């Protein structure tokens, strides 16, 4: 008997053994019977013509019949199946064929199976990586959907909160300005409390509005001449009371480019550096230091805000730029805008990133880690493009009529 006939002779016993021993998930006995019968036919074909590639289409069909769940926690699923096919074939052939027929058969089928193992492993790797890619894509879509609903919620909540807040602001102002003989120091104190609370709430709502503008690419930039030295001297004056209260020294060291003019949106850049400085104050214990440093790069300027505070763990360094991000135990945060470890809604850095990126710049943080005892500190790097002409034509026309507009802010 030639190998082809030997294979045909043991086909039914082999199929019986496979059907008894394997039950792949999601495949009925009938489907399995069809699948292994087709496989065996191609095996006979491959053996007769000495062409192992005849099995390839059957291997593709086995691979595509497996689901993502089949692979979960396991690998080499198809190789395992092929091993079962091969082992059964060898056992059945050994007990049914004469030794010479058995030897011929083994000599023929070993190269066929070896090709099949190689081909299956390649196919399987490809399928698993494609399935993993699909999974990642679907998770990404779910995350985007979640992010979208977060953005929608912020936009709606900000809008709805604005109206009652305006009422509180208006009435508390009227109360404060009312000439009333019964107004005591105590009532003044209470009115101040209401007005401070409303002011704080307004800042949070403004941040929420900014987040929804950034997330929807609606942030409008109004390019005007801007000087970093002016921004930081304004912030120095604004934050003096908080710095004094917390005994923190702010060191502003002028660096190349610090006094030079560029085009940017001054109030937005002020907002970015305010958020970074307020954070530096918040996360630096009393008697610490904050340094403003930087350097000029080709076409850009880099500003570094370095503090001697608690620092940020490497795994949190990219997360803190997401909206509503917060590191550490929220319950342990104190309240207050510049108190040590003061809590906040977690929007400041997300807004800073949105503003800097819309200026064509970049922002990131460097820190060795978070440690309240050794205080490794954090350094927030901001890179902004230096522009000697405004990016939009309208502004360009306005400012080109100013002969000195390229001069330093100190000489204005
Ligand atoms: P928040 O309004 O809560 O301050 P931010 O977006 O400004 O929100 O900051 C997010 C989180 O990043 C903070 O809650 C804090 O955990 C961490 N963080 C920001 N700046 C610093 C810093 N200079 N040092 C240590 N941690 C910081």
mmCIF file of N, CA, C and O in Angstrom, residues 35 48 61 85 103 111 147 150 153 162 197 211 269 296 307 322 329 336 342 361 365 372 384 394:
data_model
loop_
_atom_site.group_PDB
_atom_site.id
_atom_site.type_symbol
_atom_site.label_atom_id
_atom_site.label_comp_id
_atom_site.label_asym_id
_atom_site.label_seq_id
_atom_site.Cartn_x
_atom_site.Cartn_y
_atom_site.Cartn_z
ATOM 1 N N UNK A 35 -14.608 19.902 9.884
ATOM 2 C CA UNK A 35 -13.284 20.544 9.866
ATOM 3 C C UNK A 35 -12.152 19.508 9.793
ATOM 4 O O UNK A 35 -11.231 19.623 8.984
ATOM 5 N N UNK A 48 0.274 12.772 -1.068
ATOM 6 C CA UNK A 48 0.362 12.192 -2.410
ATOM 7 C C UNK A 48 1.251 13.028 -3.309
ATOM 8 O O UNK A 48 2.027 12.507 -4.098
ATOM 9 N N UNK A 61 -8.483 28.066 8.234
ATOM 10 C CA UNK A 61 -9.859 27.911 8.720
ATOM 11 C C UNK A 61 -9.869 27.556 10.214
ATOM 12 O O UNK A 61 -10.730 28.018 10.960
ATOM 13 N N UNK A 85 -3.640 16.025 16.553
ATOM 14 C CA UNK A 85 -3.840 15.353 15.264
ATOM 15 C C UNK A 85 -2.657 14.428 14.970
ATOM 16 O O UNK A 85 -2.810 13.284 14.568
ATOM 17 N N UNK A 103 6.762 3.166 8.627
ATOM 18 C CA UNK A 103 7.977 3.968 8.417
ATOM 19 C C UNK A 103 7.799 4.918 7.230
ATOM 20 O O UNK A 103 8.166 6.104 7.294
ATOM 21 N N UNK A 111 7.537 15.928 7.465
ATOM 22 C CA UNK A 111 7.777 17.267 6.870
ATOM 23 C C UNK A 111 6.489 18.072 6.674
ATOM 24 O O UNK A 111 6.497 19.290 6.797
ATOM 25 N N UNK A 147 -14.854 60.089 27.814
ATOM 26 C CA UNK A 147 -14.265 61.414 27.890
ATOM 27 C C UNK A 147 -15.227 62.459 27.327
ATOM 28 O O UNK A 147 -15.369 63.542 27.856
ATOM 29 N N UNK A 150 -17.856 63.110 29.794
ATOM 30 C CA UNK A 150 -17.311 63.947 30.867
ATOM 31 C C UNK A 150 -17.322 65.403 30.417
ATOM 32 O O UNK A 150 -17.745 66.291 31.151
ATOM 33 N N UNK A 153 -20.776 66.790 30.316
ATOM 34 C CA UNK A 153 -21.245 67.063 31.674
ATOM 35 C C UNK A 153 -20.657 68.385 32.177
ATOM 36 O O UNK A 153 -21.369 69.222 32.735
ATOM 37 N N UNK A 162 -23.805 78.796 36.379
ATOM 38 C CA UNK A 162 -23.498 80.223 36.200
ATOM 39 C C UNK A 162 -24.645 81.134 36.635
ATOM 40 O O UNK A 162 -24.411 82.147 37.284
ATOM 41 N N UNK A 197 -16.781 82.837 49.026
ATOM 42 C CA UNK A 197 -17.227 81.530 48.534
ATOM 43 C C UNK A 197 -17.672 81.620 47.088
ATOM 44 O O UNK A 197 -17.329 80.780 46.246
ATOM 45 N N UNK A 211 -12.143 74.181 30.292
ATOM 46 C CA UNK A 211 -11.933 72.774 29.932
ATOM 47 C C UNK A 211 -12.823 72.408 28.751
ATOM 48 O O UNK A 211 -12.376 71.776 27.791
ATOM 49 N N UNK A 269 -1.547 82.965 28.879
ATOM 50 C CA UNK A 269 -0.221 82.551 29.359
ATOM 51 C C UNK A 269 -0.086 82.862 30.852
ATOM 52 O O UNK A 269 0.484 82.079 31.622
ATOM 53 N N UNK A 296 16.873 79.960 26.221
ATOM 54 C CA UNK A 296 16.382 80.215 24.872
ATOM 55 C C UNK A 296 16.797 79.034 24.006
ATOM 56 O O UNK A 296 17.941 78.569 24.102
ATOM 57 N N UNK A 307 10.131 73.564 42.134
ATOM 58 C CA UNK A 307 9.842 73.783 43.551
ATOM 59 C C UNK A 307 10.604 72.787 44.408
ATOM 60 O O UNK A 307 11.234 71.856 43.904
ATOM 61 N N UNK A 322 -4.395 65.057 32.909
ATOM 62 C CA UNK A 322 -5.772 64.711 32.539
ATOM 63 C C UNK A 322 -6.725 65.503 33.413
ATOM 64 O O UNK A 322 -6.384 65.854 34.532
ATOM 65 N N UNK A 329 -4.169 60.425 48.456
ATOM 66 C CA UNK A 329 -5.462 60.222 49.086
ATOM 67 C C UNK A 329 -6.228 61.548 49.137
ATOM 68 O O UNK A 329 -5.831 62.492 49.812
ATOM 69 N N UNK A 336 -8.471 75.066 50.495
ATOM 70 C CA UNK A 336 -7.756 76.350 50.452
ATOM 71 C C UNK A 336 -6.851 76.374 49.257
ATOM 72 O O UNK A 336 -6.188 75.378 48.968
ATOM 73 N N UNK A 342 -3.285 71.675 49.444
ATOM 74 C CA UNK A 342 -4.682 72.091 49.255
ATOM 75 C C UNK A 342 -5.306 71.350 48.069
ATOM 76 O O UNK A 342 -4.660 71.166 47.045
ATOM 77 N N UNK A 361 3.152 74.961 21.717
ATOM 78 C CA UNK A 361 4.229 74.610 22.644
ATOM 79 C C UNK A 361 4.011 73.256 23.298
ATOM 80 O O UNK A 361 3.196 72.451 22.835
ATOM 81 N N UNK A 365 6.397 67.487 33.141
ATOM 82 C CA UNK A 365 6.974 67.634 34.479
ATOM 83 C C UNK A 365 8.099 66.629 34.680
ATOM 84 O O UNK A 365 8.074 65.538 34.104
ATOM 85 N N UNK A 372 7.251 63.114 51.101
ATOM 86 C CA UNK A 372 7.013 64.290 51.950
ATOM 87 C C UNK A 372 8.137 64.539 52.940
ATOM 88 O O UNK A 372 8.205 65.593 53.565
ATOM 89 N N UNK A 384 7.488 77.464 24.706
ATOM 90 C CA UNK A 384 6.594 78.240 23.813
ATOM 91 C C UNK A 384 7.388 78.770 22.621
ATOM 92 O O UNK A 384 8.547 79.161 22.774
ATOM 93 N N UNK A 394 -4.630 89.696 10.629
ATOM 94 C CA UNK A 394 -5.254 90.900 11.181
ATOM 95 C C UNK A 394 -4.346 91.538 12.236
ATOM 96 O O UNK A 394 -4.047 92.726 12.202
#
